[in-house]
CSV table of C-alpha atoms in Angstrom, one decimal:
chain,number,residue,atom,x,y,z
A,26,MET,CA,23.7,37.4,8.1
A,27,ILE,CA,21.3,35.6,10.7
A,28,PRO,CA,19.5,37.1,13.4
A,29,SER,CA,20.0,34.1,16.0
A,30,ALA,CA,22.6,33.0,18.4
A,31,LEU,CA,23.2,30.8,16.0
A,32,SER,CA,26.5,31.5,13.9
A,33,ARG,CA,27.4,30.3,10.3
A,34,ARG,CA,29.3,28.1,11.6
A,35,GLU,CA,27.3,26.7,14.1
A,36,VAL,CA,24.6,26.1,11.7
A,37,LEU,CA,26.6,24.4,9.4
A,38,LYS,CA,28.2,21.8,12.0
A,39,THR,CA,24.7,21.2,13.0
A,40,SER,CA,22.9,20.3,9.7
A,41,SER,CA,24.2,16.6,9.8
A,42,CYS,CA,22.5,16.2,12.9
A,43,GLY,CA,19.6,18.7,13.2
A,44,PHE,CA,16.9,19.4,10.4
A,45,GLY,CA,19.4,18.3,7.6
A,46,TYR,CA,19.0,14.9,9.1
A,47,LEU,CA,15.7,15.3,9.3
A,48,ALA,CA,14.7,15.9,5.9
A,49,LEU,CA,17.6,13.2,4.3
A,50,ALA,CA,17.9,10.5,6.6
A,51,GLY,CA,14.5,10.6,8.3
A,52,LEU,CA,11.7,11.3,5.9
A,53,PHE,CA,13.4,10.7,2.5
A,54,GLY,CA,15.7,7.7,3.8
A,55,GLN,CA,18.3,8.2,1.4
A,56,THR,CA,20.6,10.9,0.2
A,57,ALA,CA,18.3,13.7,-1.1
A,58,ARG,CA,21.4,15.1,-2.9
A,59,ALA,CA,21.0,12.8,-5.7
A,60,ALA,CA,17.0,12.4,-5.0
A,61,THR,CA,15.8,13.9,-8.1
A,62,ALA,CA,16.3,15.5,-11.6
A,63,GLU,CA,13.3,17.1,-11.7
A,64,GLN,CA,12.2,20.6,-9.7
A,65,HIS,CA,9.5,19.8,-7.2
A,66,PRO,CA,9.1,16.5,-7.8
A,67,LEU,CA,6.1,16.1,-5.6
A,68,ALA,CA,3.8,18.3,-7.5
A,69,THR,CA,0.4,17.7,-8.7
A,70,LYS,CA,1.1,16.1,-12.3
A,71,LYS,CA,-2.0,15.3,-14.9
A,72,PRO,CA,-2.6,12.2,-16.0
A,73,HIS,CA,-3.0,10.5,-18.9
A,74,PHE,CA,-6.5,10.6,-19.5
A,75,ALA,CA,-9.6,11.6,-17.1
A,76,PRO,CA,-9.0,9.3,-14.0
A,77,ARG,CA,-11.5,7.8,-12.0
A,78,ALA,CA,-9.9,7.3,-8.8
A,79,LYS,CA,-7.3,10.0,-7.0
A,80,ARG,CA,-5.8,7.8,-4.1
A,81,VAL,CA,-5.2,4.5,-3.0
A,82,ILE,CA,-5.6,2.7,0.0
A,83,PHE,CA,-3.8,-0.6,-0.5
A,84,MET,CA,-4.6,-3.4,3.1
A,85,PHE,CA,-1.6,-6.2,2.4
A,86,MET,CA,-2.4,-9.1,4.2
A,87,GLN,CA,0.8,-10.8,4.5
A,88,GLY,CA,1.0,-14.4,4.4
A,89,GLY,CA,-1.6,-15.6,2.0
A,90,PRO,CA,-5.2,-15.6,3.0
A,91,SER,CA,-7.4,-18.2,2.5
A,92,HIS,CA,-9.7,-17.7,-0.4
A,93,VAL,CA,-11.5,-20.8,-0.3
A,94,ASP,CA,-12.5,-19.8,3.3
A,95,THR,CA,-13.2,-16.2,2.4
A,96,PHE,CA,-14.1,-15.0,-0.7
A,97,ASP,CA,-14.3,-17.9,-3.0
A,98,TYR,CA,-17.3,-20.1,-2.6
A,99,LYS,CA,-16.7,-23.6,-3.4
A,100,PRO,CA,-19.8,-25.8,-3.1
A,101,ALA,CA,-17.9,-28.8,-4.7
A,102,LEU,CA,-15.2,-28.4,-1.8
A,103,GLU,CA,-17.8,-29.1,0.6
A,104,ARG,CA,-19.1,-32.3,-1.2
A,105,ASP,CA,-15.7,-33.5,-1.9
A,106,ASP,CA,-14.3,-32.8,1.5
A,107,GLY,CA,-11.6,-35.6,2.3
A,108,LYS,CA,-11.2,-36.8,-1.2
A,109,ALA,CA,-8.3,-36.7,-3.2
A,110,PRO,CA,-8.1,-34.0,-6.0
A,111,THR,CA,-7.5,-34.9,-9.5
A,112,ASP,CA,-5.1,-32.0,-9.4
A,113,THR,CA,-3.3,-31.5,-6.4
A,114,GLY,CA,-1.6,-28.6,-7.7
A,115,GLY,CA,1.9,-29.8,-7.2
A,116,LYS,CA,1.2,-31.3,-3.8
A,117,ALA,CA,1.3,-34.8,-3.8
A,118,ASN,CA,-0.8,-36.8,-1.4
A,119,ARG,CA,-3.1,-34.2,0.0
A,120,LYS,CA,-6.9,-34.5,0.6
A,121,LEU,CA,-9.7,-32.2,0.3
A,122,MET,CA,-10.6,-30.1,3.0
A,123,LYS,CA,-13.8,-28.4,3.4
A,124,SER,CA,-14.6,-24.8,4.9
A,125,PRO,CA,-15.0,-25.2,8.3
A,126,TRP,CA,-17.0,-21.8,7.8
A,127,LYS,CA,-20.5,-21.0,6.2
A,128,PHE,CA,-21.1,-18.9,3.3
A,129,SER,CA,-24.2,-16.7,2.7
A,130,PRO,CA,-25.1,-14.1,0.0
A,131,ALA,CA,-24.5,-10.7,0.9
A,132,ARG,CA,-27.0,-7.7,0.3
A,133,GLN,CA,-28.5,-7.1,-3.2
A,134,SER,CA,-25.8,-8.3,-5.4
A,135,GLY,CA,-26.1,-11.9,-3.6
A,136,LEU,CA,-22.1,-11.9,-3.5
A,137,MET,CA,-21.3,-15.1,-1.3
A,138,ILE,CA,-18.8,-13.9,1.8
A,139,SER,CA,-17.8,-16.2,4.4
A,140,GLU,CA,-19.6,-15.6,7.8
A,141,LEU,CA,-15.9,-14.9,8.9
A,142,PHE,CA,-16.3,-11.4,7.2
A,143,PRO,CA,-20.1,-10.3,8.8
A,144,ASN,CA,-19.4,-6.3,9.1
A,145,LEU,CA,-17.8,-6.5,5.6
A,146,ALA,CA,-20.4,-8.4,4.2
A,147,LYS,CA,-22.8,-5.2,4.5
A,148,HIS,CA,-20.5,-3.6,2.0
A,149,ALA,CA,-20.6,-6.5,-0.8
A,150,ASP,CA,-22.5,-4.0,-3.2
A,151,ASP,CA,-19.4,-1.9,-3.2
A,152,LEU,CA,-16.7,-5.0,-3.8
A,153,CYS,CA,-15.4,-6.3,-6.6
A,154,LEU,CA,-14.0,-9.6,-5.8
A,155,LEU,CA,-11.1,-10.7,-7.9
A,156,ASN,CA,-11.3,-14.4,-7.8
A,157,SER,CA,-9.1,-15.4,-10.4
A,158,MET,CA,-5.8,-14.2,-9.4
A,159,VAL,CA,-2.6,-15.5,-10.0
A,160,THR,CA,1.4,-14.8,-9.8
A,161,ASP,CA,4.5,-15.9,-10.6
A,162,LEU,CA,6.0,-18.0,-7.4
A,163,PRO,CA,4.4,-19.6,-4.2
A,164,ASN,CA,7.1,-18.7,-2.0
A,165,HIS,CA,6.5,-15.0,0.4
A,166,PRO,CA,9.8,-13.4,-0.1
A,167,GLN,CA,9.3,-13.2,-4.2
A,168,ALA,CA,5.7,-13.1,-4.5
A,169,ALA,CA,5.8,-10.5,-1.8
A,170,VAL,CA,7.8,-8.3,-3.9
A,171,GLN,CA,6.3,-8.9,-7.3
A,172,LEU,CA,3.1,-7.9,-5.7
A,173,HIS,CA,4.7,-4.6,-4.3
A,174,THR,CA,7.2,-3.8,-7.5
A,175,GLY,CA,6.1,-6.1,-10.3
A,176,SER,CA,9.3,-8.5,-10.1
A,177,PHE,CA,10.5,-10.8,-7.8
A,178,GLN,CA,13.8,-10.6,-9.8
A,179,PHE,CA,15.2,-7.3,-9.4
A,180,VAL,CA,15.0,-4.5,-7.0
A,181,ARG,CA,12.6,-2.4,-8.7
A,182,PRO,CA,10.3,0.6,-7.5
A,183,SER,CA,7.4,-0.2,-5.6
A,184,MET,CA,3.9,0.3,-7.0
A,185,GLY,CA,3.1,3.4,-4.6
A,186,ALA,CA,6.3,5.1,-5.5
A,187,TRP,CA,5.4,4.6,-9.5
A,188,ILE,CA,1.9,6.2,-8.9
A,189,LEU,CA,3.8,8.9,-6.8
A,190,TYR,CA,6.0,9.9,-9.7
A,191,GLY,CA,3.4,9.8,-12.3
A,192,LEU,CA,1.0,11.8,-10.5
A,193,GLY,CA,2.3,13.7,-7.5
A,194,THR,CA,0.7,14.8,-4.8
A,195,GLU,CA,-2.0,17.3,-3.8
A,196,ASN,CA,-0.8,18.5,-0.1
A,197,GLN,CA,2.6,20.0,-0.3
A,198,GLU,CA,2.9,19.5,3.8
A,199,LEU,CA,2.6,15.6,3.5
A,200,PRO,CA,4.4,12.8,2.0
A,201,GLY,CA,2.8,11.4,-0.7
A,202,PHE,CA,3.3,8.1,-0.1
A,203,ILE,CA,2.7,6.6,3.6
A,204,THR,CA,3.0,2.7,4.5
A,205,ILE,CA,1.6,2.4,8.2
A,206,ASN,CA,2.8,-0.3,10.0
A,207,PRO,CA,4.7,-1.5,7.3
A,208,ILE,CA,5.5,-5.9,6.8
A,209,THR,CA,9.7,-5.9,6.4
A,210,ARG,CA,9.8,-9.6,7.0
A,211,VAL,CA,9.2,-10.2,3.4
A,212,GLY,CA,11.0,-8.0,1.1
A,213,GLY,CA,11.8,-5.1,3.3
A,214,ALA,CA,12.0,-1.6,2.6
A,215,VAL,CA,11.9,-2.9,-1.3
A,216,ASN,CA,8.4,-3.2,-0.6
A,217,PHE,CA,8.1,0.9,0.0
A,218,GLY,CA,11.1,2.2,-2.1
A,219,SER,CA,11.8,4.7,-4.8
A,220,SER,CA,14.8,1.9,-6.4
A,221,PHE,CA,16.2,4.1,-9.8
A,222,LEU,CA,13.0,6.7,-9.1
A,223,PRO,CA,14.5,9.8,-7.4
A,224,ALA,CA,14.3,8.9,-3.5
A,225,PRO,CA,11.0,11.5,-2.7
A,226,PHE,CA,9.0,8.7,-4.4
A,227,GLN,CA,9.6,6.2,-1.7
A,228,GLY,CA,7.3,5.6,1.1
A,229,THR,CA,8.0,7.6,4.5
A,230,PRO,CA,7.2,4.4,7.1
A,231,ILE,CA,4.7,5.1,10.2
A,232,GLY,CA,5.1,2.0,13.0
A,233,GLY,CA,6.4,-1.3,12.1
A,234,GLU,CA,5.6,-4.5,12.1
A,235,GLY,CA,3.7,-5.5,14.9
A,236,GLN,CA,4.0,-2.7,16.7
A,237,ASN,CA,1.2,-0.8,18.8
A,238,LEU,CA,0.4,1.6,16.3
A,239,ALA,CA,-0.9,3.9,19.3
A,240,ASN,CA,2.8,4.7,20.2
A,241,ALA,CA,4.1,4.7,16.4
A,242,VAL,CA,5.6,7.6,15.1
A,243,ILE,CA,7.8,8.8,12.1
A,244,PRO,CA,11.3,8.3,12.4
A,245,ASN,CA,13.4,11.9,13.2
A,246,ILE,CA,9.7,13.6,12.9
A,247,ALA,CA,10.9,15.7,16.0
A,248,ASN,CA,14.3,17.5,16.4
A,249,ARG,CA,15.9,17.3,19.8
A,250,GLU,CA,18.8,19.7,19.5
A,251,LEU,CA,16.9,23.1,17.9
A,252,SER,CA,13.8,24.5,18.5
A,253,ARG,CA,11.2,25.2,15.3
A,254,GLU,CA,12.7,28.8,15.3
A,255,GLN,CA,16.4,28.1,15.2
A,256,GLN,CA,15.4,25.0,12.4
A,257,ARG,CA,13.8,27.6,10.3
A,258,LYS,CA,16.7,30.1,10.8
A,259,GLN,CA,19.4,27.3,9.9
A,260,LEU,CA,17.0,26.2,7.0
A,261,ASP,CA,17.0,29.8,5.8
A,262,LEU,CA,21.1,29.7,5.8
A,263,LEU,CA,21.7,26.8,4.1
A,264,GLN,CA,18.8,27.6,1.3
A,265,SER,CA,20.5,31.0,0.6
A,266,ILE,CA,23.7,28.9,0.3
A,267,ASN,CA,22.1,26.3,-2.1
A,268,ARG,CA,20.2,29.5,-4.2
A,269,ASP,CA,23.8,31.2,-3.9
A,270,ARG,CA,25.0,28.3,-6.0
A,271,LEU,CA,22.1,28.2,-7.9
A,272,SER,CA,22.2,31.5,-9.4
A,273,GLN,CA,25.9,30.7,-10.6
A,274,ASP,CA,24.5,27.2,-11.9
A,275,LYS,CA,21.9,28.8,-13.6
A,276,VAL,CA,20.4,25.2,-13.9
A,277,ASN,CA,20.9,22.6,-11.6
A,278,SER,CA,18.0,20.5,-11.2
A,279,GLU,CA,19.8,18.0,-8.2
A,280,LEU,CA,20.0,21.3,-5.9
A,281,GLU,CA,16.3,22.2,-7.1
A,282,GLY,CA,15.4,18.9,-5.8
A,283,VAL,CA,17.7,19.7,-2.5
A,284,ILE,CA,15.9,23.1,-2.0
A,285,GLU,CA,12.2,21.7,-2.3
A,286,SER,CA,12.9,18.6,0.0
A,287,TYR,CA,14.2,20.4,3.0
A,288,GLU,CA,11.1,23.0,2.5
A,289,LEU,CA,8.7,20.0,2.5
A,290,ALA,CA,10.4,17.8,5.4
A,291,PHE,CA,10.4,21.2,7.3
A,292,ARG,CA,6.7,21.6,6.6
A,293,MET,CA,6.0,18.0,7.5
A,294,GLN,CA,7.2,17.8,11.0
A,295,THR,CA,4.1,20.1,11.7
A,296,ALA,CA,1.5,18.5,9.2
A,297,VAL,CA,2.3,15.0,9.9
A,298,PRO,CA,1.7,14.8,13.9
A,299,LYS,CA,-1.7,17.0,13.4
A,300,ILE,CA,-3.1,13.5,11.0
A,301,MET,CA,-1.9,11.4,13.6
A,302,ASP,CA,-3.6,12.5,16.3
A,303,PHE,CA,-7.4,10.8,17.0
A,304,LYS,CA,-8.3,13.5,19.5
A,305,GLY,CA,-10.7,15.2,16.9
A,306,GLU,CA,-12.7,12.1,16.1
A,307,SER,CA,-15.8,11.4,17.9
A,308,SER,CA,-15.9,8.6,20.4
A,309,SER,CA,-18.7,6.8,17.6
A,310,THR,CA,-15.9,7.0,15.4
A,311,LEU,CA,-13.4,5.7,17.0
A,312,ALA,CA,-15.7,3.1,18.5
A,313,SER,CA,-16.9,2.1,14.9
A,314,TYR,CA,-13.5,1.4,14.3
A,315,GLY,CA,-13.0,-0.8,17.1
A,316,ILE,CA,-10.2,1.7,18.6
A,317,GLY,CA,-10.2,1.8,22.4
A,318,GLY,CA,-8.8,-1.8,23.1
A,319,GLY,CA,-9.3,-5.4,22.3
A,320,ALA,CA,-8.3,-7.3,19.1
A,321,THR,CA,-9.6,-4.8,16.8
A,322,ASP,CA,-7.4,-1.9,17.9
A,323,ASN,CA,-4.3,-1.4,16.2
A,324,PHE,CA,-5.5,-2.2,12.5
A,325,GLY,CA,-8.6,0.3,13.4
A,326,ARG,CA,-5.8,2.7,14.0
A,327,GLN,CA,-4.5,1.7,10.6
A,328,CYS,CA,-7.6,2.2,9.1
A,329,LEU,CA,-8.5,5.5,10.6
A,330,MET,CA,-5.1,7.2,10.1
A,331,ALA,CA,-5.6,5.9,6.1
A,332,ARG,CA,-8.7,7.8,5.9
A,333,ARG,CA,-7.2,10.7,7.4
A,334,PHE,CA,-4.3,10.7,5.2
A,335,ALA,CA,-6.5,9.7,2.4
A,336,GLU,CA,-8.6,13.2,2.8
A,337,ALA,CA,-5.7,15.6,3.7
A,338,GLY,CA,-4.2,14.6,0.1
A,339,VAL,CA,-2.0,12.0,0.3
A,340,ARG,CA,-1.6,10.0,-2.8
A,341,PHE,CA,-1.0,6.0,-2.0
A,342,ILE,CA,-1.4,4.3,1.9
A,343,GLU,CA,-0.4,1.4,2.4
A,344,LEU,CA,-1.5,-0.6,5.5
A,345,GLY,CA,0.2,-4.1,6.8
A,346,HIS,CA,-1.2,-6.8,8.5
A,347,ALA,CA,0.7,-9.9,9.3
A,348,GLY,CA,0.5,-13.6,10.2
A,349,TRP,CA,-1.9,-15.1,7.3
A,350,ASP,CA,0.4,-18.2,6.5
A,351,GLN,CA,-1.6,-21.0,8.2
A,352,HIS,CA,0.0,-24.3,7.7
A,353,ASN,CA,-1.9,-25.4,10.3
A,354,ASN,CA,-4.2,-24.5,13.3
A,355,LEU,CA,-6.1,-22.5,10.5
A,356,HIS,CA,-9.6,-22.5,12.6
A,357,ALA,CA,-8.1,-20.6,15.4
A,358,ARG,CA,-5.5,-18.3,13.5
A,359,LEU,CA,-7.9,-17.6,10.6
A,360,THR,CA,-10.8,-16.6,12.9
A,361,ALA,CA,-8.1,-14.4,14.9
A,362,ASN,CA,-7.2,-12.8,11.6
A,363,CYS,CA,-10.5,-11.9,10.3
A,364,ASN,CA,-11.9,-10.5,13.7
A,365,GLN,CA,-8.9,-8.4,13.9
A,366,VAL,CA,-9.8,-6.6,10.7
A,367,ASP,CA,-13.3,-6.9,9.5
A,368,GLN,CA,-14.7,-4.4,12.0
A,369,PRO,CA,-12.0,-1.7,10.7
A,370,ILE,CA,-12.4,-2.5,7.1
A,371,ALA,CA,-15.9,-1.8,6.9
A,372,ALA,CA,-15.6,1.1,9.2
A,373,LEU,CA,-13.3,2.5,6.6
A,374,LEU,CA,-15.7,1.8,3.4
A,375,ALA,CA,-19.1,3.4,5.4
A,376,ASP,CA,-16.9,6.2,6.7
A,377,LEU,CA,-15.5,6.9,3.0
A,378,LYS,CA,-19.0,6.5,1.6
A,379,GLN,CA,-20.3,9.2,3.9
A,380,ARG,CA,-17.6,11.5,3.3
A,381,ASP,CA,-18.4,11.2,-0.7
A,382,MET,CA,-14.6,9.6,-0.6
A,383,LEU,CA,-14.9,6.1,-2.0
A,384,LYS,CA,-15.7,6.8,-5.3
A,385,ASP,CA,-12.4,8.6,-6.1
A,386,THR,CA,-10.8,6.0,-3.4
A,387,LEU,CA,-9.5,2.9,-4.9
A,388,VAL,CA,-9.2,0.6,-1.7
A,389,VAL,CA,-7.3,-2.5,-2.9
A,390,TRP,CA,-6.8,-5.8,-0.2
A,391,GLY,CA,-5.3,-9.1,-0.2
A,392,GLY,CA,-2.2,-10.5,0.1
A,393,GLU,CA,0.8,-12.0,-1.6
A,394,PHE,CA,-1.0,-15.2,-2.9
A,395,GLY,CA,-4.0,-17.4,-1.6
A,396,ARG,CA,-4.0,-20.9,0.2
A,397,THR,CA,-4.8,-24.7,-1.1
A,398,PRO,CA,-8.3,-26.3,-0.9
A,399,HIS,CA,-6.6,-29.6,0.0
A,400,ALA,CA,-5.2,-30.2,4.0
A,401,GLN,CA,-2.0,-29.8,5.4
A,402,ASN,CA,-1.2,-31.1,8.7
A,403,ALA,CA,-4.5,-32.1,9.2
A,404,ASP,CA,-5.8,-28.0,9.9
A,405,GLY,CA,-3.7,-26.4,7.9
A,406,ARG,CA,-3.7,-25.1,4.1
A,407,ASP,CA,-0.2,-24.6,2.2
A,408,HIS,CA,0.6,-21.9,-0.2
A,409,ASN,CA,-1.3,-21.4,-3.4
A,410,ALA,CA,-0.3,-18.6,-6.5
A,411,VAL,CA,-2.3,-20.7,-9.1
A,412,GLY,CA,-5.7,-19.3,-8.2
A,413,TYR,CA,-6.7,-16.9,-5.4
A,414,SER,CA,-8.8,-14.0,-4.3
A,415,MET,CA,-8.1,-10.1,-4.2
A,416,TRP,CA,-10.8,-7.3,-4.0
A,417,LEU,CA,-11.1,-3.9,-4.9
A,418,ALA,CA,-13.5,-1.5,-3.8
A,419,GLY,CA,-14.5,2.4,-4.7
A,420,GLY,CA,-12.2,4.1,-7.4
A,421,GLY,CA,-14.1,3.8,-10.5
A,422,VAL,CA,-14.8,-0.1,-10.1
A,423,LYS,CA,-17.9,-2.2,-10.2
A,424,GLY,CA,-19.3,-3.2,-6.8
A,425,GLY,CA,-21.1,-6.2,-6.2
A,426,LEU,CA,-19.2,-8.0,-9.0
A,427,ARG,CA,-17.4,-11.3,-8.8
A,428,TYR,CA,-15.1,-11.0,-12.0
A,429,GLY,CA,-12.7,-14.5,-12.8
A,430,ALA,CA,-13.3,-17.7,-11.2
A,431,THR,CA,-10.9,-20.7,-10.2
A,432,ASP,CA,-12.0,-24.0,-10.7
A,433,GLU,CA,-14.6,-26.1,-8.4
A,434,HIS,CA,-12.0,-27.0,-6.2
A,435,GLY,CA,-10.4,-23.4,-6.3
A,436,ILE,CA,-7.1,-24.9,-6.9
A,437,ARG,CA,-6.4,-23.0,-10.3
A,438,SER,CA,-8.1,-19.8,-12.0
A,439,VAL,CA,-9.5,-20.9,-15.0
A,440,GLU,CA,-11.9,-17.9,-16.1
A,441,ASN,CA,-10.4,-14.1,-16.5
A,442,LYS,CA,-7.1,-14.8,-14.9
A,443,VAL,CA,-5.8,-11.7,-13.5
A,444,HIS,CA,-1.8,-11.9,-13.1
A,445,VAL,CA,-0.3,-9.4,-10.3
A,446,HIS,CA,1.0,-7.2,-13.6
A,447,ASP,CA,-2.6,-6.9,-15.1
A,448,LEU,CA,-3.8,-6.1,-10.9
A,449,HIS,CA,-1.2,-2.9,-11.5
A,450,ALA,CA,-2.1,-1.9,-14.9
A,451,THR,CA,-5.8,-1.6,-13.8
A,452,VAL,CA,-4.7,0.3,-10.6
A,453,LEU,CA,-2.9,2.9,-12.8
A,454,HIS,CA,-5.7,2.8,-15.2
A,455,LEU,CA,-8.3,3.8,-12.7
A,456,LEU,CA,-5.7,6.7,-11.4
A,457,GLY,CA,-5.6,7.7,-15.2
A,458,LEU,CA,-2.4,6.7,-15.8
A,459,ASP,CA,-1.2,4.5,-19.0
A,460,HIS,CA,0.6,1.9,-17.5
A,461,GLU,CA,2.4,1.4,-21.0
A,462,ARG,CA,3.4,5.3,-20.7
A,463,LEU,CA,4.4,5.8,-17.2
A,464,THR,CA,8.1,5.0,-18.0
A,465,TYR,CA,11.4,6.2,-16.1
A,466,ARG,CA,14.6,5.7,-18.4
A,467,TYR,CA,17.5,4.3,-16.4
A,468,SER,CA,20.5,2.2,-17.3
A,469,GLY,CA,19.7,3.1,-21.2
A,470,ARG,CA,16.2,1.7,-21.5
A,471,ASP,CA,12.6,2.8,-20.3
A,472,PHE,CA,11.5,0.9,-17.1
A,473,ARG,CA,7.5,0.9,-16.0
A,474,LEU,CA,5.6,-0.8,-13.3
A,475,THR,CA,4.5,-3.6,-15.7
A,476,ASP,CA,7.5,-4.9,-17.3
A,477,VAL,CA,6.7,-6.1,-21.1
A,478,HIS,CA,3.4,-7.4,-19.5
A,479,GLY,CA,0.1,-6.5,-17.7
A,480,ASN,CA,-4.0,-6.3,-19.5
A,481,VAL,CA,-6.4,-3.6,-18.1
A,482,ALA,CA,-9.4,-5.5,-16.5
A,483,LYS,CA,-11.5,-3.3,-18.5
A,484,GLU,CA,-14.6,-5.2,-17.6
A,485,ILE,CA,-14.5,-4.4,-13.8
A,486,ILE,CA,-14.6,-0.6,-14.7
A,487,THR,CA,-17.4,1.6,-14.6
C-alpha cells in the first residue's frame, strides 16, 4: 500500500516518463534491465596490486596538438627551417617550418616548454612529458576512438568504462565516470561508451562539445512531472515489486542490477547538482581557474568541476577541448587554443597539490595524434601519427621527466616509443590494475582494453 495520491496503476503508468526514464535513459543511456550480471556493479573493488593513483582526469585536446610547438623542443627544426626533410613522413614536397614560439627550460627540472604555456611551465617539475607517442592511423575518427577504446576497427568499451569496471567508484551517490563537454564530432558516444561491458560503466555526459558549461546540466536530472517525495513513493513501489520477484527467483543478477541502478539514479538527482554548483568556491579560486569571463572561462569551469568531482570520489573524469586541427592559420589558432587551457590546467594542478590530491590523481593531457614539423598551406601543419607528445602528472609518475624522443626534426618517434596500447597499460598499472588480467568475457573470448598488446612504461613510475 502506498500512502500517497498515486495509485499503483498511476505509478506504473508514469514510470516510463518519470523516475524510470531518469534512471534508464537519462543517466545510463541504455536499457538498465540488461545492464549487469553483477550485484552492485559500481561498488568499490580491490585492485590487483597496490595502486599509486586512485582516479584519473583525462584532458582530451581533439584535433592533434602540435608537439613541436608545445612540448617537443627541436633546435634542428629552427636550423633547417625551409629545407626539405630527408624523411617527409609520407608527405611529398614539404618544407620544414620552425616553431614560431620560443622554448625555455622550466623550473628545477629544466624541461623545455613553449612560451605558449607560461602558467603550466611553473609546474614543470610535476610533468612527465611523453615525447615518443605513436598511434596507428593519422585520421581523426579512427585515432580518437583508438585513444579512447584501444581499437579503431571495432566498437569497444572506453578506457573510463574499463577503469570503472575494474575498480568501481568511491561515492555511491555519483556516477563513477563523467565526461564534461564530451567531443562527439569524432567517435561520438563510443568515446565514453561501455560497449559490451554492463551499461552502468559508461560515462555520464555533462554539457556538450562547444557548449557553455555555465548553462550545462545532465539530461533528465530533474523530474518535471513528479516531486521528490512522489518519486520516492513511486520507486518504493517499483522496488517492492522487483524484490518480490527476486524473492521468488532466489537468484536474478539482472534484476539485482536494476534495483541498484534505480537507487543510484535517485541519489544522483541531489548529489550531482551540488557538485556542479560553484557557489561555495571563493572568488580567488574562481579567478585562479580563469572563471568569470574571457577565453579561459569555459575550460576553467571544466577544470574546477573536475577537481570537485575528483574530490567527491568520481573515478574517471574526462574534459573535452576541440579545435586543435591546424592545417592553416597555425599561429593564431594554436595561440588561442593554448590561451584557453593554460591557466585552467595550471590552476587544477595547483589546486590538487594544495589539497594533497595530486599524489593519487593521475592527470593525462593530449590529443589523438600530433602534427608534422613541415609546413602545410604556408602557416599550418598536417597530421602526424608516428611521433607526437602527451603528458602525465601526479598519480605515481615521475615529475620533471622527459621520456622518449622523436628524431631531430620531430617527425618520428625513435627512442622509447609509447604506443596508445602502452599508454593504456601504464594508466591501468598506476591504478593498480594489470592490463592483462582486467578482462571481460564476451562472445566466447576474454577481451581487454589493450587487446593482445601493451607494455607498461615502468621507467616513468615512481
